[in-house]
JSON list of C-alpha atoms in Angstrom, two decimals:
[
{"chain": "C", "resi": 949, "resn": "HIS", "atom": "CA", "xyz": [-6.21, -16.38, -10.75]},
{"chain": "C", "resi": 950, "resn": "TRP", "atom": "CA", "xyz": [-4.64, -15.31, -14.02]},
{"chain": "C", "resi": 951, "resn": "ASN", "atom": "CA", "xyz": [-6.66, -15.74, -17.20]},
{"chain": "C", "resi": 952, "resn": "PHE", "atom": "CA", "xyz": [-5.08, -18.89, -18.70]},
{"chain": "C", "resi": 953, "resn": "THR", "atom": "CA", "xyz": [-7.04, -18.78, -21.97]},
{"chain": "C", "resi": 954, "resn": "GLY", "atom": "CA", "xyz": [-4.35, -16.78, -23.72]},
{"chain": "C", "resi": 955, "resn": "ILE", "atom": "CA", "xyz": [-1.15, -18.07, -25.29]},
{"chain": "C", "resi": 956, "resn": "HIS", "atom": "CA", "xyz": [1.11, -17.08, -22.42]},
{"chain": "C", "resi": 957, "resn": "ASN", "atom": "CA", "xyz": [0.77, -18.38, -18.89]},
{"chain": "C", "resi": 958, "resn": "PRO", "atom": "CA", "xyz": [2.89, -16.46, -16.37]},
{"chain": "C", "resi": 959, "resn": "CYS", "atom": "CA", "xyz": [2.91, -19.46, -14.06]},
{"chain": "C", "resi": 960, "resn": "ALA", "atom": "CA", "xyz": [4.15, -21.86, -16.74]},
{"chain": "C", "resi": 961, "resn": "GLU", "atom": "CA", "xyz": [7.05, -19.78, -17.99]},
{"chain": "C", "resi": 962, "resn": "TYR", "atom": "CA", "xyz": [9.38, -17.23, -16.45]},
{"chain": "C", "resi": 963, "resn": "TRP", "atom": "CA", "xyz": [7.97, -13.72, -16.41]},
{"chain": "C", "resi": 964, "resn": "GLN", "atom": "CA", "xyz": [10.34, -11.24, -14.83]},
{"chain": "C", "resi": 965, "resn": "GLY", "atom": "CA", "xyz": [8.76, -9.63, -11.79]},
{"chain": "C", "resi": 966, "resn": "LEU", "atom": "CA", "xyz": [5.87, -12.10, -11.43]},
{"chain": "C", "resi": 967, "resn": "LEU", "atom": "CA", "xyz": [5.95, -14.97, -8.96]},
{"chain": "C", "resi": 968, "resn": "CYS", "atom": "CA", "xyz": [3.41, -17.75, -8.64]},
{"chain": "C", "resi": 969, "resn": "ASN", "atom": "CA", "xyz": [1.98, -19.84, -5.85]},
{"chain": "C", "resi": 970, "resn": "CYS", "atom": "CA", "xyz": [1.19, -23.35, -7.02]},
{"chain": "C", "resi": 971, "resn": "GLY", "atom": "CA", "xyz": [0.80, -25.02, -3.65]},
{"chain": "C", "resi": 972, "resn": "PRO", "atom": "CA", "xyz": [0.87, -24.61, 0.11]},
{"chain": "C", "resi": 973, "resn": "ASP", "atom": "CA", "xyz": [4.40, -25.92, 0.81]},
{"chain": "C", "resi": 974, "resn": "PHE", "atom": "CA", "xyz": [6.60, -22.86, 0.22]},
{"chain": "C", "resi": 975, "resn": "TYR", "atom": "CA", "xyz": [7.03, -19.63, 2.14]},
{"chain": "C", "resi": 976, "resn": "PHE", "atom": "CA", "xyz": [9.13, -16.52, 2.21]},
{"chain": "C", "resi": 977, "resn": "LEU", "atom": "CA", "xyz": [10.09, -14.02, 4.86]},
{"chain": "C", "resi": 978, "resn": "HIS", "atom": "CA", "xyz": [10.11, -10.51, 3.44]},
{"chain": "C", "resi": 979, "resn": "PRO", "atom": "CA", "xyz": [12.12, -8.11, 5.63]},
{"chain": "C", "resi": 980, "resn": "LEU", "atom": "CA", "xyz": [9.63, -5.26, 5.10]},
{"chain": "C", "resi": 981, "resn": "LEU", "atom": "CA", "xyz": [6.57, -7.37, 5.88]},
{"chain": "C", "resi": 982, "resn": "GLU", "atom": "CA", "xyz": [8.08, -9.27, 8.79]},
{"chain": "C", "resi": 983, "resn": "SER", "atom": "CA", "xyz": [5.48, -11.93, 8.21]},
{"chain": "C", "resi": 984, "resn": "VAL", "atom": "CA", "xyz": [5.27, -15.26, 6.44]},
{"chain": "C", "resi": 985, "resn": "ALA", "atom": "CA", "xyz": [3.25, -15.58, 3.24]},
{"chain": "C", "resi": 986, "resn": "PRO", "atom": "CA", "xyz": [3.18, -18.01, 0.29]},
{"chain": "C", "resi": 987, "resn": "TYR", "atom": "CA", "xyz": [5.80, -17.04, -2.27]},
{"chain": "C", "resi": 988, "resn": "SER", "atom": "CA", "xyz": [8.28, -18.66, -4.67]},
{"chain": "C", "resi": 989, "resn": "HIS", "atom": "CA", "xyz": [11.31, -17.59, -6.64]},
{"chain": "C", "resi": 990, "resn": "TYR", "atom": "CA", "xyz": [10.65, -20.36, -9.14]},
{"chain": "C", "resi": 991, "resn": "VAL", "atom": "CA", "xyz": [7.92, -21.34, -11.55]},
{"chain": "C", "resi": 992, "resn": "LEU", "atom": "CA", "xyz": [6.77, -24.64, -10.10]},
{"chain": "C", "resi": 993, "resn": "ARG", "atom": "CA", "xyz": [4.63, -26.24, -12.78]},
{"chain": "C", "resi": 994, "resn": "ASN", "atom": "CA", "xyz": [2.18, -25.56, -15.58]},
{"chain": "C", "resi": 995, "resn": "SER", "atom": "CA", "xyz": [-1.11, -25.76, -13.73]},
{"chain": "C", "resi": 996, "resn": "SER", "atom": "CA", "xyz": [-4.37, -23.90, -13.83]},
{"chain": "C", "resi": 997, "resn": "ASN", "atom": "CA", "xyz": [-4.30, -24.12, -10.02]},
{"chain": "C", "resi": 998, "resn": "CYS", "atom": "CA", "xyz": [-1.41, -21.67, -9.90]},
{"chain": "C", "resi": 999, "resn": "SER", "atom": "CA", "xyz": [-2.01, -18.08, -8.88]},
{"chain": "C", "resi": 1000, "resn": "VAL", "atom": "CA", "xyz": [0.09, -14.95, -9.28]},
{"chain": "C", "resi": 1001, "resn": "ALA", "atom": "CA", "xyz": [1.11, -14.26, -5.69]},
{"chain": "C", "resi": 1002, "resn": "ALA", "atom": "CA", "xyz": [3.64, -11.45, -6.05]},
{"chain": "C", "resi": 1003, "resn": "MET", "atom": "CA", "xyz": [4.35, -8.69, -8.55]},
{"chain": "C", "resi": 1004, "resn": "ASP", "atom": "CA", "xyz": [7.50, -6.59, -8.42]},
{"chain": "C", "resi": 1005, "resn": "LEU", "atom": "CA", "xyz": [7.59, -4.37, -11.51]},
{"chain": "C", "resi": 1006, "resn": "SER", "atom": "CA", "xyz": [9.20, -1.31, -9.99]},
{"chain": "C", "resi": 1007, "resn": "GLU", "atom": "CA", "xyz": [11.37, 0.83, -12.30]},
{"chain": "C", "resi": 1008, "resn": "PHE", "atom": "CA", "xyz": [10.09, -0.97, -15.41]},
{"chain": "C", "resi": 1009, "resn": "ARG", "atom": "CA", "xyz": [9.26, 2.27, -17.30]},
{"chain": "C", "resi": 1010, "resn": "MET", "atom": "CA", "xyz": [5.65, 1.18, -17.53]},
{"chain": "C", "resi": 1011, "resn": "THR", "atom": "CA", "xyz": [3.02, 3.57, -18.86]},
{"chain": "C", "resi": 1012, "resn": "GLY", "atom": "CA", "xyz": [-0.76, 3.53, -19.07]},
{"chain": "C", "resi": 1013, "resn": "ASN", "atom": "CA", "xyz": [-3.46, 2.88, -16.50]},
{"chain": "C", "resi": 1014, "resn": "LEU", "atom": "CA", "xyz": [-4.08, 0.11, -14.03]},
{"chain": "C", "resi": 1015, "resn": "PRO", "atom": "CA", "xyz": [-7.17, -1.60, -15.48]},
{"chain": "C", "resi": 1016, "resn": "ASN", "atom": "CA", "xyz": [-10.16, -2.42, -13.31]},
{"chain": "C", "resi": 1017, "resn": "SER", "atom": "CA", "xyz": [-9.49, -6.08, -14.12]},
{"chain": "C", "resi": 1018, "resn": "PHE", "atom": "CA", "xyz": [-6.41, -5.76, -11.87]},
{"chain": "C", "resi": 1019, "resn": "GLY", "atom": "CA", "xyz": [-8.66, -6.90, -9.05]},
{"chain": "C", "resi": 1020, "resn": "ASP", "atom": "CA", "xyz": [-9.13, -10.24, -10.81]},
{"chain": "C", "resi": 1021, "resn": "LEU", "atom": "CA", "xyz": [-5.65, -11.17, -9.54]},
{"chain": "C", "resi": 1022, "resn": "ASN", "atom": "CA", "xyz": [-7.33, -11.87, -6.24]},
{"chain": "C", "resi": 1023, "resn": "GLN", "atom": "CA", "xyz": [-4.58, -14.15, -4.86]},
{"chain": "C", "resi": 1024, "resn": "LEU", "atom": "CA", "xyz": [-1.96, -11.42, -4.85]},
{"chain": "C", "resi": 1025, "resn": "LEU", "atom": "CA", "xyz": [-0.11, -10.81, -1.60]},
{"chain": "C", "resi": 1026, "resn": "PHE", "atom": "CA", "xyz": [2.63, -8.42, -2.70]},
{"chain": "C", "resi": 1027, "resn": "VAL", "atom": "CA", "xyz": [2.44, -5.62, -5.32]},
{"chain": "C", "resi": 1028, "resn": "LYS", "atom": "CA", "xyz": [5.30, -3.23, -6.04]},
{"chain": "C", "resi": 1029, "resn": "LEU", "atom": "CA", "xyz": [4.76, -0.94, -9.04]},
{"chain": "C", "resi": 1030, "resn": "SER", "atom": "CA", "xyz": [6.76, 2.05, -7.82]},
{"chain": "C", "resi": 1031, "resn": "ILE", "atom": "CA", "xyz": [8.82, 4.44, -9.95]},
{"chain": "C", "resi": 1032, "resn": "ASN", "atom": "CA", "xyz": [7.10, 3.97, -13.28]},
{"chain": "C", "resi": 1033, "resn": "GLN", "atom": "CA", "xyz": [4.99, 6.30, -15.42]},
{"chain": "C", "resi": 1034, "resn": "LEU", "atom": "CA", "xyz": [1.59, 4.85, -14.63]},
{"chain": "C", "resi": 1035, "resn": "SER", "atom": "CA", "xyz": [-1.36, 7.25, -14.79]},
{"chain": "C", "resi": 1036, "resn": "GLY", "atom": "CA", "xyz": [-5.09, 7.21, -14.22]},
{"chain": "C", "resi": 1037, "resn": "SER", "atom": "CA", "xyz": [-6.74, 6.33, -10.94]},
{"chain": "C", "resi": 1038, "resn": "ILE", "atom": "CA", "xyz": [-6.39, 3.48, -8.46]},
{"chain": "C", "resi": 1039, "resn": "PRO", "atom": "CA", "xyz": [-8.93, 0.87, -9.62]},
{"chain": "C", "resi": 1040, "resn": "SER", "atom": "CA", "xyz": [-11.78, 0.25, -7.22]},
{"chain": "C", "resi": 1041, "resn": "SER", "atom": "CA", "xyz": [-11.34, -3.48, -7.86]},
{"chain": "C", "resi": 1042, "resn": "LEU", "atom": "CA", "xyz": [-8.20, -3.35, -5.69]},
{"chain": "C", "resi": 1043, "resn": "GLY", "atom": "CA", "xyz": [-10.54, -4.06, -2.80]},
{"chain": "C", "resi": 1044, "resn": "ASN", "atom": "CA", "xyz": [-11.19, -7.53, -4.26]},
{"chain": "C", "resi": 1045, "resn": "ILE", "atom": "CA", "xyz": [-7.63, -8.64, -3.45]},
{"chain": "C", "resi": 1046, "resn": "SER", "atom": "CA", "xyz": [-8.62, -9.50, 0.09]},
{"chain": "C", "resi": 1047, "resn": "ASP", "atom": "CA", "xyz": [-5.32, -11.08, 1.22]},
{"chain": "C", "resi": 1048, "resn": "LEU", "atom": "CA", "xyz": [-3.08, -8.27, -0.04]},
{"chain": "C", "resi": 1049, "resn": "ILE", "atom": "CA", "xyz": [-0.30, -7.45, 2.43]},
{"chain": "C", "resi": 1050, "resn": "TYR", "atom": "CA", "xyz": [1.90, -4.96, 0.56]},
{"chain": "C", "resi": 1051, "resn": "PHE", "atom": "CA", "xyz": [0.87, -2.34, -2.03]},
{"chain": "C", "resi": 1052, "resn": "ASP", "atom": "CA", "xyz": [3.44, 0.14, -3.35]},
{"chain": "C", "resi": 1053, "resn": "LEU", "atom": "CA", "xyz": [2.43, 2.51, -6.17]},
{"chain": "C", "resi": 1054, "resn": "ALA", "atom": "CA", "xyz": [4.77, 5.37, -5.22]},
{"chain": "C", "resi": 1055, "resn": "GLY", "atom": "CA", "xyz": [6.51, 7.51, -7.82]},
{"chain": "C", "resi": 1056, "resn": "ASN", "atom": "CA", "xyz": [3.95, 7.45, -10.63]},
{"chain": "C", "resi": 1057, "resn": "ASN", "atom": "CA", "xyz": [1.39, 9.89, -12.04]},
{"chain": "C", "resi": 1058, "resn": "ILE", "atom": "CA", "xyz": [-1.70, 8.46, -10.35]},
{"chain": "C", "resi": 1059, "resn": "THR", "atom": "CA", "xyz": [-4.61, 10.90, -9.99]},
{"chain": "C", "resi": 1060, "resn": "GLY", "atom": "CA", "xyz": [-8.00, 10.91, -8.30]},
{"chain": "C", "resi": 1061, "resn": "TYR", "atom": "CA", "xyz": [-8.99, 9.76, -4.82]},
{"chain": "C", "resi": 1062, "resn": "ILE", "atom": "CA", "xyz": [-8.07, 6.77, -2.71]},
{"chain": "C", "resi": 1063, "resn": "PRO", "atom": "CA", "xyz": [-10.98, 4.38, -3.40]},
{"chain": "C", "resi": 1064, "resn": "THR", "atom": "CA", "xyz": [-13.11, 3.40, -0.41]},
{"chain": "C", "resi": 1065, "resn": "THR", "atom": "CA", "xyz": [-12.92, -0.24, -1.49]},
{"chain": "C", "resi": 1066, "resn": "ILE", "atom": "CA", "xyz": [-9.38, -0.30, -0.12]},
{"chain": "C", "resi": 1067, "resn": "PHE", "atom": "CA", "xyz": [-10.89, -0.43, 3.36]},
{"chain": "C", "resi": 1068, "resn": "ARG", "atom": "CA", "xyz": [-11.70, -4.11, 2.73]},
{"chain": "C", "resi": 1069, "resn": "LEU", "atom": "CA", "xyz": [-7.99, -5.01, 2.80]},
{"chain": "C", "resi": 1070, "resn": "GLN", "atom": "CA", "xyz": [-7.79, -6.05, 6.42]},
{"chain": "C", "resi": 1071, "resn": "TYR", "atom": "CA", "xyz": [-4.40, -7.79, 6.01]},
{"chain": "C", "resi": 1072, "resn": "LEU", "atom": "CA", "xyz": [-2.71, -4.80, 4.38]},
{"chain": "C", "resi": 1073, "resn": "ASN", "atom": "CA", "xyz": [0.55, -4.03, 6.16]},
{"chain": "C", "resi": 1074, "resn": "LEU", "atom": "CA", "xyz": [2.03, -1.34, 3.92]},
{"chain": "C", "resi": 1075, "resn": "LEU", "atom": "CA", "xyz": [0.27, 1.24, 1.74]},
{"chain": "C", "resi": 1076, "resn": "SER", "atom": "CA", "xyz": [2.71, 3.40, -0.23]},
{"chain": "C", "resi": 1077, "resn": "LEU", "atom": "CA", "xyz": [1.20, 6.00, -2.57]},
{"chain": "C", "resi": 1078, "resn": "GLY", "atom": "CA", "xyz": [3.71, 8.83, -2.25]},
{"chain": "C", "resi": 1079, "resn": "ARG", "atom": "CA", "xyz": [4.95, 10.99, -5.13]},
{"chain": "C", "resi": 1080, "resn": "ASN", "atom": "CA", "xyz": [1.77, 10.86, -7.18]},
{"chain": "C", "resi": 1081, "resn": "LYS", "atom": "CA", "xyz": [-1.00, 13.36, -7.96]},
{"chain": "C", "resi": 1082, "resn": "LEU", "atom": "CA", "xyz": [-3.70, 12.03, -5.66]},
{"chain": "C", "resi": 1083, "resn": "SER", "atom": "CA", "xyz": [-6.16, 14.60, -4.33]},
{"chain": "C", "resi": 1084, "resn": "GLY", "atom": "CA", "xyz": [-9.21, 15.07, -2.15]},
{"chain": "C", "resi": 1085, "resn": "PRO", "atom": "CA", "xyz": [-9.50, 14.64, 1.60]},
{"chain": "C", "resi": 1086, "resn": "LEU", "atom": "CA", "xyz": [-7.71, 11.90, 3.50]},
{"chain": "C", "resi": 1087, "resn": "PRO", "atom": "CA", "xyz": [-10.22, 9.04, 3.82]},
{"chain": "C", "resi": 1088, "resn": "PRO", "atom": "CA", "xyz": [-11.16, 8.47, 7.49]},
{"chain": "C", "resi": 1089, "resn": "GLY", "atom": "CA", "xyz": [-11.78, 4.82, 6.67]},
{"chain": "C", "resi": 1090, "resn": "LEU", "atom": "CA", "xyz": [-8.05, 4.17, 6.36]},
{"chain": "C", "resi": 1091, "resn": "ALA", "atom": "CA", "xyz": [-8.05, 3.90, 10.14]},
{"chain": "C", "resi": 1092, "resn": "SER", "atom": "CA", "xyz": [-10.20, 0.77, 9.86]},
{"chain": "C", "resi": 1093, "resn": "LEU", "atom": "CA", "xyz": [-7.26, -1.15, 8.35]},
{"chain": "C", "resi": 1094, "resn": "ARG", "atom": "CA", "xyz": [-6.36, -3.07, 11.49]},
{"chain": "C", "resi": 1095, "resn": "SER", "atom": "CA", "xyz": [-3.10, -4.57, 10.14]},
{"chain": "C", "resi": 1096, "resn": "LEU", "atom": "CA", "xyz": [-1.70, -1.40, 8.58]},
{"chain": "C", "resi": 1097, "resn": "SER", "atom": "CA", "xyz": [1.72, -0.50, 10.01]},
{"chain": "C", "resi": 1098, "resn": "GLN", "atom": "CA", "xyz": [3.05, 1.89, 7.33]},
{"chain": "C", "resi": 1099, "resn": "LEU", "atom": "CA", "xyz": [1.03, 4.63, 5.63]},
{"chain": "C", "resi": 1100, "resn": "LEU", "atom": "CA", "xyz": [3.11, 6.59, 3.11]},
{"chain": "C", "resi": 1101, "resn": "LEU", "atom": "CA", "xyz": [1.24, 9.38, 1.32]},
{"chain": "C", "resi": 1102, "resn": "SER", "atom": "CA", "xyz": [3.89, 12.10, 0.90]},
{"chain": "C", "resi": 1103, "resn": "LEU", "atom": "CA", "xyz": [4.08, 14.46, -2.08]},
{"chain": "C", "resi": 1104, "resn": "ASN", "atom": "CA", "xyz": [0.48, 14.40, -3.29]},
{"chain": "C", "resi": 1105, "resn": "ASN", "atom": "CA", "xyz": [-2.31, 16.98, -3.34]},
{"chain": "C", "resi": 1106, "resn": "PHE", "atom": "CA", "xyz": [-4.42, 15.88, -0.38]},
{"chain": "C", "resi": 1107, "resn": "THR", "atom": "CA", "xyz": [-6.49, 18.67, 1.14]},
{"chain": "C", "resi": 1108, "resn": "GLY", "atom": "CA", "xyz": [-8.61, 19.28, 4.20]},
{"chain": "C", "resi": 1109, "resn": "PRO", "atom": "CA", "xyz": [-8.03, 18.40, 7.85]},
{"chain": "C", "resi": 1110, "resn": "ILE", "atom": "CA", "xyz": [-6.44, 15.35, 9.39]},
{"chain": "C", "resi": 1111, "resn": "PRO", "atom": "CA", "xyz": [-9.42, 13.10, 10.15]},
{"chain": "C", "resi": 1112, "resn": "ILE", "atom": "CA", "xyz": [-10.31, 12.62, 13.80]},
{"chain": "C", "resi": 1113, "resn": "GLU", "atom": "CA", "xyz": [-10.66, 8.93, 12.97]},
{"chain": "C", "resi": 1114, "resn": "PHE", "atom": "CA", "xyz": [-6.90, 8.66, 12.44]},
{"chain": "C", "resi": 1115, "resn": "GLY", "atom": "CA", "xyz": [-6.67, 8.28, 16.18]},
{"chain": "C", "resi": 1116, "resn": "ASN", "atom": "CA", "xyz": [-8.29, 4.86, 15.74]},
{"chain": "C", "resi": 1117, "resn": "PHE", "atom": "CA", "xyz": [-5.33, 3.23, 13.99]},
{"chain": "C", "resi": 1118, "resn": "SER", "atom": "CA", "xyz": [-4.57, 0.10, 15.99]},
{"chain": "C", "resi": 1119, "resn": "SER", "atom": "CA", "xyz": [-1.28, -1.06, 14.43]},
{"chain": "C", "resi": 1120, "resn": "LEU", "atom": "CA", "xyz": [0.13, 1.96, 12.59]},
{"chain": "C", "resi": 1121, "resn": "GLN", "atom": "CA", "xyz": [3.79, 2.69, 13.34]},
{"chain": "C", "resi": 1122, "resn": "ILE", "atom": "CA", "xyz": [4.92, 4.91, 10.47]},
{"chain": "C", "resi": 1123, "resn": "MET", "atom": "CA", "xyz": [2.88, 7.73, 8.92]},
{"chain": "C", "resi": 1124, "resn": "TYR", "atom": "CA", "xyz": [4.29, 10.05, 6.26]},
{"chain": "C", "resi": 1125, "resn": "ILE", "atom": "CA", "xyz": [1.79, 12.60, 4.92]},
{"chain": "C", "resi": 1126, "resn": "ASP", "atom": "CA", "xyz": [4.23, 15.46, 4.33]},
{"chain": "C", "resi": 1127, "resn": "ASN", "atom": "CA", "xyz": [4.19, 17.79, 1.30]},
{"chain": "C", "resi": 1128, "resn": "ASN", "atom": "CA", "xyz": [0.45, 17.88, 0.76]},
{"chain": "C", "resi": 1129, "resn": "LYS", "atom": "CA", "xyz": [-2.11, 20.65, 1.25]},
{"chain": "C", "resi": 1130, "resn": "LEU", "atom": "CA", "xyz": [-3.60, 19.59, 4.57]},
{"chain": "C", "resi": 1131, "resn": "SER", "atom": "CA", "xyz": [-5.04, 22.37, 6.69]},
{"chain": "C", "resi": 1132, "resn": "GLY", "atom": "CA", "xyz": [-6.49, 23.04, 10.14]},
{"chain": "C", "resi": 1133, "resn": "ALA", "atom": "CA", "xyz": [-5.35, 21.95, 13.56]},
{"chain": "C", "resi": 1134, "resn": "ILE", "atom": "CA", "xyz": [-4.09, 18.51, 14.50]},
{"chain": "C", "resi": 1135, "resn": "PRO", "atom": "CA", "xyz": [-7.01, 16.95, 16.39]},
{"chain": "C", "resi": 1136, "resn": "SER", "atom": "CA", "xyz": [-6.27, 15.82, 19.94]},
{"chain": "C", "resi": 1137, "resn": "GLN", "atom": "CA", "xyz": [-7.79, 12.42, 19.07]},
{"chain": "C", "resi": 1138, "resn": "PHE", "atom": "CA", "xyz": [-4.98, 11.88, 16.54]},
{"chain": "C", "resi": 1139, "resn": "PHE", "atom": "CA", "xyz": [-2.63, 11.00, 19.39]},
{"chain": "C", "resi": 1140, "resn": "ASN", "atom": "CA", "xyz": [-4.83, 8.11, 20.51]},
{"chain": "C", "resi": 1141, "resn": "ALA", "atom": "CA", "xyz": [-2.95, 6.05, 17.92]},
{"chain": "C", "resi": 1142, "resn": "THR", "atom": "CA", "xyz": [-0.39, 5.04, 20.53]},
{"chain": "C", "resi": 1143, "resn": "THR", "atom": "CA", "xyz": [1.47, 2.55, 18.31]},
{"chain": "C", "resi": 1144, "resn": "LEU", "atom": "CA", "xyz": [2.98, 5.39, 16.23]},
{"chain": "C", "resi": 1145, "resn": "HIS", "atom": "CA", "xyz": [6.79, 5.55, 16.06]},
{"chain": "C", "resi": 1146, "resn": "GLU", "atom": "CA", "xyz": [7.26, 8.04, 13.21]},
{"chain": "C", "resi": 1147, "resn": "VAL", "atom": "CA", "xyz": [4.94, 10.89, 12.22]},
{"chain": "C", "resi": 1148, "resn": "VAL", "atom": "CA", "xyz": [5.93, 13.28, 9.42]},
{"chain": "C", "resi": 1149, "resn": "LEU", "atom": "CA", "xyz": [3.40, 16.00, 8.58]},
{"chain": "C", "resi": 1150, "resn": "SER", "atom": "CA", "xyz": [5.80, 18.70, 7.36]},
{"chain": "C", "resi": 1151, "resn": "ASN", "atom": "CA", "xyz": [5.12, 21.12, 4.48]},
{"chain": "C", "resi": 1152, "resn": "ASN", "atom": "CA", "xyz": [1.36, 21.28, 4.84]},
{"chain": "C", "resi": 1153, "resn": "LYS", "atom": "CA", "xyz": [-0.88, 24.17, 5.95]},
{"chain": "C", "resi": 1154, "resn": "LEU", "atom": "CA", "xyz": [-1.55, 22.96, 9.48]},
{"chain": "C", "resi": 1155, "resn": "ASN", "atom": "CA", "xyz": [-2.07, 25.48, 12.25]},
{"chain": "C", "resi": 1156, "resn": "GLY", "atom": "CA", "xyz": [-3.14, 25.77, 15.84]},
{"chain": "C", "resi": 1157, "resn": "VAL", "atom": "CA", "xyz": [-1.65, 24.47, 19.07]},
{"chain": "C", "resi": 1158, "resn": "LEU", "atom": "CA", "xyz": [-0.02, 21.08, 19.46]},
{"chain": "C", "resi": 1159, "resn": "PRO", "atom": "CA", "xyz": [-2.38, 19.09, 21.70]},
{"chain": "C", "resi": 1160, "resn": "SER", "atom": "CA", "xyz": [-1.08, 17.93, 25.07]},
{"chain": "C", "resi": 1161, "resn": "SER", "atom": "CA", "xyz": [-2.38, 14.47, 24.15]},
{"chain": "C", "resi": 1162, "resn": "ILE", "atom": "CA", "xyz": [0.88, 14.01, 22.24]},
{"chain": "C", "resi": 1163, "resn": "GLY", "atom": "CA", "xyz": [2.20, 12.66, 25.54]},
{"chain": "C", "resi": 1164, "resn": "ARG", "atom": "CA", "xyz": [0.29, 9.44, 24.86]},
{"chain": "C", "resi": 1165, "resn": "LEU", "atom": "CA", "xyz": [2.76, 8.50, 22.11]},
{"chain": "C", "resi": 1166, "resn": "VAL", "atom": "CA", "xyz": [5.27, 6.84, 24.38]},
{"chain": "C", "resi": 1167, "resn": "SER", "atom": "CA", "xyz": [6.99, 5.04, 21.48]},
{"chain": "C", "resi": 1168, "resn": "LEU", "atom": "CA", "xyz": [7.36, 8.14, 19.30]},
{"chain": "C", "resi": 1169, "resn": "ARG", "atom": "CA", "xyz": [10.86, 8.55, 17.81]},
{"chain": "C", "resi": 1170, "resn": "ILE", "atom": "CA", "xyz": [10.25, 11.06, 15.00]},
{"chain": "C", "resi": 1171, "resn": "LEU", "atom": "CA", "xyz": [7.77, 13.94, 14.88]},
{"chain": "C", "resi": 1172, "resn": "ASP", "atom": "CA", "xyz": [8.21, 16.43, 12.04]},
{"chain": "C", "resi": 1173, "resn": "LEU", "atom": "CA", "xyz": [5.74, 19.34, 11.79]},
{"chain": "C", "resi": 1174, "resn": "SER", "atom": "CA", "xyz": [8.08, 21.78, 10.05]}
]
């Protein structure tokens, strides 16, 4: 819930880019999520029972860091903060937003690692962190996100091998990890993630032989290793 002690209440007045859920009787169908979740295009009423459910502040020219208190908005379902000038790291409190479905922070100046607390987000459908300055190894725990269907990590500074655990993705369809600094061979276990439709790993430092286990990806439409 938002902190209602201040003068302004985003659920009692119109705040561009913020949408509130004040009850159980309204839904939306987002074409990217392909799922139903509480949402509203209108401010319903001035009530302390209202929660900020969606945040679309892309291309708002925002600067500064995401504060750790971001996780206090624990009723959020949809967050789109792409193409701004945000900096700093991803707050560990993001893992407190347990019902989050969509998180897009692409096209900023975010640094540091992907926090391990993100592995708590078992309803997360899309994770988009491309075009930032994230670094470190790819976290194996991402594969524990059982609802994740799109993982978009292009144009960062990730290093190290592709984790063997990435073969454990159970719902992933689209994976873009191109233009990083990944190295080593693609593990044969990677192709156990048989739900994959698109895999783009181009412009890294991968080497070795393409495993024959690639034949398991019967739904694969795009594979880019250039």
